[in-house]
């Protein structure tokens, strides 16, 4: 009798074990990719890394410190950092409200707003700069009104900030919106039912929960702002000391003007290193947050 009682259970265990083993095997197989895809994947890695590695032998490493610290290079570096920080400040001020609206909105309005936010990411930067020029130029919609009060935006340092904000804002908004959606509204709802005002919920619940996304978006927006070229060229020009950022200085050097080619190469490698440090630091920080 006991044997009969045990046998089905044992059979069930074996079946369960067999099913679990089969599922594990299938899971292992499912986690693999066809080997034929490894070759194009390797080519993709080579396409992404070899152009950057090709820069390294061209740099005169012995004179790189002097090249980077030449007056022209320092002026471009200083302008890029200053305008990049101001642009990121603008992104934070404008991007947090927009990300909150996107995270809470539904329906066609939300879908339309997301398309508009994403648009600068896929537009050619020159087109973005041209659009800014026709908006803030002397004969543009806002440019005419600003001209009346004596404000001229195109080909000024303000135009650099404007172009950098235009291309960097989507990075912050998309990162923060994803974090807000992941955090959800449960804790905010509980805080509201306990009597917290909307501002209190925003300051003490919503934004702290989305802080990782906000920080990641801010860092990515800064990196994008410092590396901006096309829109800046169209709306701000290339005046040394006023609108000539690092990317503009690099471009000018290979046209025979501005900083030397050695300085341009050293600055290019510096930009690559800064971007790598930012991305690696962001990855490690996210990994620690996940744990």
Coordinates of C-alpha atoms in Angstrom, one line a residue:
X1 CA 0.0 0.0 0.0
X2 CA 2.8 2.3 0.9
X3 CA 4.5 1.4 -2.3
X4 CA 1.5 2.4 -4.3
X5 CA 1.3 5.6 -2.4
X6 CA 4.9 6.4 -3.0
X7 CA 5.2 5.3 -6.6
X8 CA 3.0 8.0 -8.2
X9 CA 4.8 10.6 -6.1
X10 CA 8.1 9.3 -7.2
X11 CA 6.9 9.1 -10.7
X12 CA 5.7 12.7 -10.4
X13 CA 9.1 13.8 -9.0
X14 CA 10.8 12.1 -11.9
X15 CA 8.4 13.7 -14.3
X16 CA 8.9 17.0 -12.6
X17 CA 12.7 16.6 -12.7
X18 CA 12.6 15.6 -16.3
X19 CA 10.3 18.6 -17.2
X20 CA 12.6 20.9 -15.2
X21 CA 15.7 19.5 -16.9
X22 CA 14.1 19.8 -20.3
X23 CA 13.0 23.3 -19.5
X24 CA 16.5 24.2 -18.4
X25 CA 17.9 22.7 -21.5
X26 CA 15.5 24.5 -23.7
X27 CA 16.2 27.7 -21.8
X28 CA 19.9 27.2 -22.4
X29 CA 19.4 26.6 -26.0
X30 CA 17.0 29.6 -26.2
X31 CA 19.6 31.8 -24.7
X32 CA 22.0 31.1 -27.5
X33 CA 22.1 32.8 -30.9
X34 CA 22.8 31.2 -34.3
X35 CA 26.5 31.0 -34.8
X36 CA 26.2 32.6 -38.2
X37 CA 25.2 35.9 -36.5
X38 CA 28.5 36.1 -34.7
X39 CA 30.4 37.2 -37.8
X40 CA 28.3 40.3 -38.5
X41 CA 28.2 41.0 -34.8
X42 CA 32.1 41.0 -34.8
X43 CA 32.0 43.3 -37.9
X44 CA 29.7 45.7 -36.1
X45 CA 32.1 45.9 -33.1
X46 CA 35.0 46.5 -35.5
X47 CA 33.0 49.2 -37.3
X48 CA 32.3 51.0 -34.0
X49 CA 35.8 50.7 -32.5
X50 CA 38.4 50.7 -35.3
X51 CA 37.7 54.3 -36.5
X52 CA 38.3 55.5 -33.0
X53 CA 41.4 53.4 -32.6
X54 CA 42.7 54.7 -35.9
X55 CA 43.0 58.1 -34.2
X56 CA 45.6 57.0 -31.7
X57 CA 48.6 56.5 -34.0
X58 CA 48.0 60.0 -35.5
X59 CA 48.4 61.8 -32.3
X60 CA 51.8 63.3 -31.4
X61 CA 51.7 62.0 -27.9
X62 CA 55.0 63.7 -26.9
X63 CA 53.5 67.1 -27.7
X64 CA 49.9 66.3 -26.8
X65 CA 49.9 68.2 -23.5
X66 CA 51.2 71.4 -25.2
X67 CA 48.7 70.9 -28.1
X68 CA 45.7 70.6 -25.8
X69 CA 46.9 73.6 -23.7
X70 CA 47.5 76.0 -26.6
X71 CA 45.5 79.2 -26.2
X72 CA 43.2 78.4 -29.1
X73 CA 42.5 74.8 -27.8
X74 CA 41.9 76.0 -24.2
X75 CA 39.5 78.7 -25.5
X76 CA 37.5 76.1 -27.4
X77 CA 37.6 73.6 -24.4
X78 CA 36.5 76.3 -21.9
X79 CA 33.7 77.4 -24.2
X80 CA 32.5 73.9 -24.7
X81 CA 32.4 73.1 -21.0
X82 CA 30.8 76.4 -20.0
X83 CA 28.0 76.2 -22.7
X84 CA 27.6 72.5 -22.0
X85 CA 26.9 73.1 -18.4
X86 CA 24.5 75.9 -19.1
X87 CA 22.7 73.8 -21.7
X88 CA 22.4 70.9 -19.2
X89 CA 20.9 73.3 -16.7
X90 CA 18.3 74.3 -19.3
X91 CA 17.7 70.7 -20.1
X92 CA 17.0 70.0 -16.4
X93 CA 14.7 73.0 -16.0
X94 CA 12.7 72.2 -19.1
X95 CA 13.1 68.4 -19.2
X96 CA 11.8 67.4 -15.8
X97 CA 8.4 68.9 -16.3
X98 CA 8.1 67.5 -19.8
X99 CA 9.2 64.0 -18.6
X100 CA 6.6 64.2 -15.8
X101 CA 3.9 65.1 -18.3
X102 CA 4.9 62.3 -20.7
X103 CA 5.1 59.7 -17.9
X104 CA 1.6 60.5 -16.7
X105 CA -0.1 61.3 -20.0
X106 CA -1.9 58.8 -22.1
X107 CA -3.7 58.7 -25.5
X108 CA -2.8 60.5 -28.7
X109 CA -1.5 63.6 -27.0
X110 CA 1.2 61.6 -25.2
X111 CA 2.0 59.7 -28.4
X112 CA 2.4 63.0 -30.3
X113 CA 4.6 64.5 -27.6
X114 CA 6.9 61.5 -27.6
X115 CA 7.3 61.7 -31.3
X116 CA 8.2 65.4 -31.0
X117 CA 10.7 64.7 -28.2
X118 CA 12.4 62.0 -30.2
X119 CA 12.5 64.0 -33.4
X120 CA 15.8 65.8 -32.6
X121 CA 17.5 62.4 -32.2
X122 CA 16.8 61.4 -35.7
X123 CA 17.0 64.7 -37.5
X124 CA 20.3 65.6 -39.2
X125 CA 21.9 68.2 -36.8
X126 CA 22.3 70.7 -39.7
X127 CA 18.5 70.6 -40.2
X128 CA 18.0 71.3 -36.5
X129 CA 20.4 74.2 -36.8
X130 CA 18.6 75.5 -39.9
X131 CA 15.3 75.4 -38.1
X132 CA 16.7 77.2 -35.1
X133 CA 18.2 79.9 -37.4
X134 CA 14.8 80.5 -39.1
X135 CA 13.1 80.7 -35.7
X136 CA 15.6 83.0 -33.9
X137 CA 17.1 84.7 -37.0
X138 CA 16.5 88.4 -37.7
X139 CA 13.6 87.5 -39.9
X140 CA 12.4 84.5 -37.8
X141 CA 9.2 84.3 -35.8
X142 CA 10.9 85.0 -32.5
X143 CA 13.9 86.7 -33.9
X144 CA 11.9 89.7 -35.1
X145 CA 10.4 90.2 -31.6
X146 CA 13.8 89.8 -29.9
X147 CA 15.3 92.2 -32.4
X148 CA 12.8 94.9 -31.3
X149 CA 14.2 94.8 -27.8
X150 CA 17.8 94.7 -29.0
X151 CA 18.5 91.0 -28.5
X152 CA 20.2 89.1 -31.3
X153 CA 20.6 85.3 -30.8
X154 CA 22.2 83.9 -34.0
X155 CA 26.0 83.7 -34.1
X156 CA 26.4 84.4 -30.4
X157 CA 27.3 82.3 -27.4
X158 CA 23.6 82.1 -26.5
X159 CA 23.1 80.4 -29.9
X160 CA 25.6 77.7 -28.9
X161 CA 23.7 77.0 -25.7
X162 CA 20.4 77.0 -27.7
X163 CA 21.8 74.4 -30.2
X164 CA 23.2 72.3 -27.5
X165 CA 20.0 72.3 -25.5
X166 CA 18.0 71.4 -28.7
X167 CA 20.0 68.3 -29.3
X168 CA 20.6 67.2 -25.7
X169 CA 17.1 67.7 -24.2
X170 CA 15.7 64.4 -25.6
X171 CA 18.4 62.4 -23.8
X172 CA 17.3 63.7 -20.4
X173 CA 13.6 63.5 -21.1
X174 CA 13.6 59.9 -22.4
X175 CA 15.8 58.7 -19.5
X176 CA 13.7 60.4 -16.9
X177 CA 10.4 59.3 -18.4
X178 CA 11.6 55.7 -18.4
X179 CA 12.6 56.0 -14.7
X180 CA 9.3 57.6 -13.8
X181 CA 7.3 54.9 -15.5
X182 CA 9.3 52.2 -13.8
X183 CA 8.8 53.7 -10.4
X184 CA 5.0 54.0 -11.0
X185 CA 2.6 56.0 -8.9
X186 CA 1.9 53.7 -6.0
X187 CA 4.0 55.5 -3.4
X188 CA 2.9 59.0 -4.7
X189 CA -0.7 57.9 -4.3
X190 CA -0.1 56.7 -0.7
X191 CA 1.6 60.0 0.1
X192 CA -1.3 62.0 -1.4
X193 CA -3.8 60.0 0.6
X194 CA -1.8 60.9 3.8
X195 CA -2.3 64.6 3.1
X196 CA 0.9 65.5 1.2
X197 CA 0.6 68.3 -1.3
X198 CA 1.5 67.9 -5.0
X199 CA 4.8 69.7 -4.6
X200 CA 5.6 67.6 -1.5
X201 CA 4.9 64.4 -3.4
X202 CA 7.0 65.6 -6.3
X203 CA 10.0 66.6 -4.1
X204 CA 10.0 63.8 -1.6
X205 CA 8.6 60.8 -3.4
X206 CA 8.4 61.1 -7.2
X207 CA 11.8 62.7 -8.0
X208 CA 13.8 60.7 -5.4
X209 CA 12.5 57.4 -6.8
X210 CA 13.4 58.6 -10.4
X211 CA 16.8 60.0 -9.3
X212 CA 18.9 57.3 -11.1
X213 CA 17.1 58.1 -14.4
X214 CA 17.5 61.8 -13.9
X215 CA 21.2 61.5 -13.1
X216 CA 21.8 59.2 -16.1
X217 CA 19.9 61.5 -18.4
X218 CA 21.8 64.6 -17.2
X219 CA 25.1 63.0 -17.8
X220 CA 24.2 61.8 -21.2
X221 CA 22.8 65.2 -22.1
X222 CA 26.0 66.9 -21.0
X223 CA 28.1 64.5 -23.1
X224 CA 25.9 65.2 -26.1
X225 CA 25.9 68.9 -25.6
X226 CA 29.7 69.1 -25.5
X227 CA 30.0 67.0 -28.7
X228 CA 27.4 69.0 -30.6
X229 CA 28.5 70.2 -34.0
X230 CA 26.0 70.5 -36.9
X231 CA 23.3 72.6 -35.3
X232 CA 26.0 74.8 -33.7
X233 CA 27.6 75.4 -37.0
X234 CA 24.3 76.6 -38.6
X235 CA 23.0 78.8 -35.9
X236 CA 26.1 80.0 -34.0
X237 CA 28.9 80.0 -36.6
X238 CA 32.6 79.5 -35.8
X239 CA 34.0 82.6 -34.1
X240 CA 37.1 81.8 -32.0
X241 CA 36.5 82.6 -28.4
X242 CA 32.8 83.3 -28.8
X243 CA 31.2 80.4 -30.6
X244 CA 34.1 78.0 -31.5
X245 CA 33.5 74.9 -29.4
X246 CA 35.8 71.8 -29.5
X247 CA 34.0 70.1 -32.4
X248 CA 34.1 73.4 -34.4
X249 CA 37.8 73.8 -33.6
X250 CA 38.5 70.2 -34.8
X251 CA 36.6 70.8 -38.1
X252 CA 38.3 74.2 -38.7
X253 CA 41.8 72.7 -38.1
X254 CA 41.3 70.3 -41.0
X255 CA 40.3 73.2 -43.2
X256 CA 43.6 74.9 -42.6
X257 CA 42.5 77.5 -40.0
X258 CA 42.2 77.8 -36.2
X259 CA 44.0 75.4 -34.0
X260 CA 46.7 73.1 -35.4
X261 CA 46.0 69.6 -36.6
X262 CA 47.9 68.3 -33.7
X263 CA 45.7 70.2 -31.3
X264 CA 42.6 69.0 -33.2
X265 CA 43.7 65.3 -32.9
X266 CA 44.5 65.7 -29.3
X267 CA 41.2 67.3 -28.6
X268 CA 39.4 64.6 -30.6
X269 CA 41.0 61.9 -28.5
X270 CA 40.2 63.9 -25.4
X271 CA 36.5 64.0 -26.3
X272 CA 36.5 60.2 -26.9
X273 CA 38.2 59.6 -23.5
X274 CA 35.7 61.8 -21.8
X275 CA 32.8 60.0 -23.4
X276 CA 34.2 56.7 -22.5
X277 CA 34.8 57.7 -18.8
X278 CA 31.2 59.0 -18.6
X279 CA 29.7 55.8 -20.1
X280 CA 31.8 53.5 -18.0
X281 CA 31.1 55.5 -14.9
X282 CA 27.4 55.5 -15.6
X283 CA 27.4 51.7 -16.2
X284 CA 29.2 51.0 -13.0
X285 CA 26.9 53.3 -11.0
X286 CA 23.8 51.7 -12.5
X287 CA 25.2 48.2 -11.6
X288 CA 25.8 49.3 -8.0
X289 CA 22.2 50.8 -7.9
X290 CA 20.8 47.5 -9.2
X291 CA 22.5 45.6 -6.3

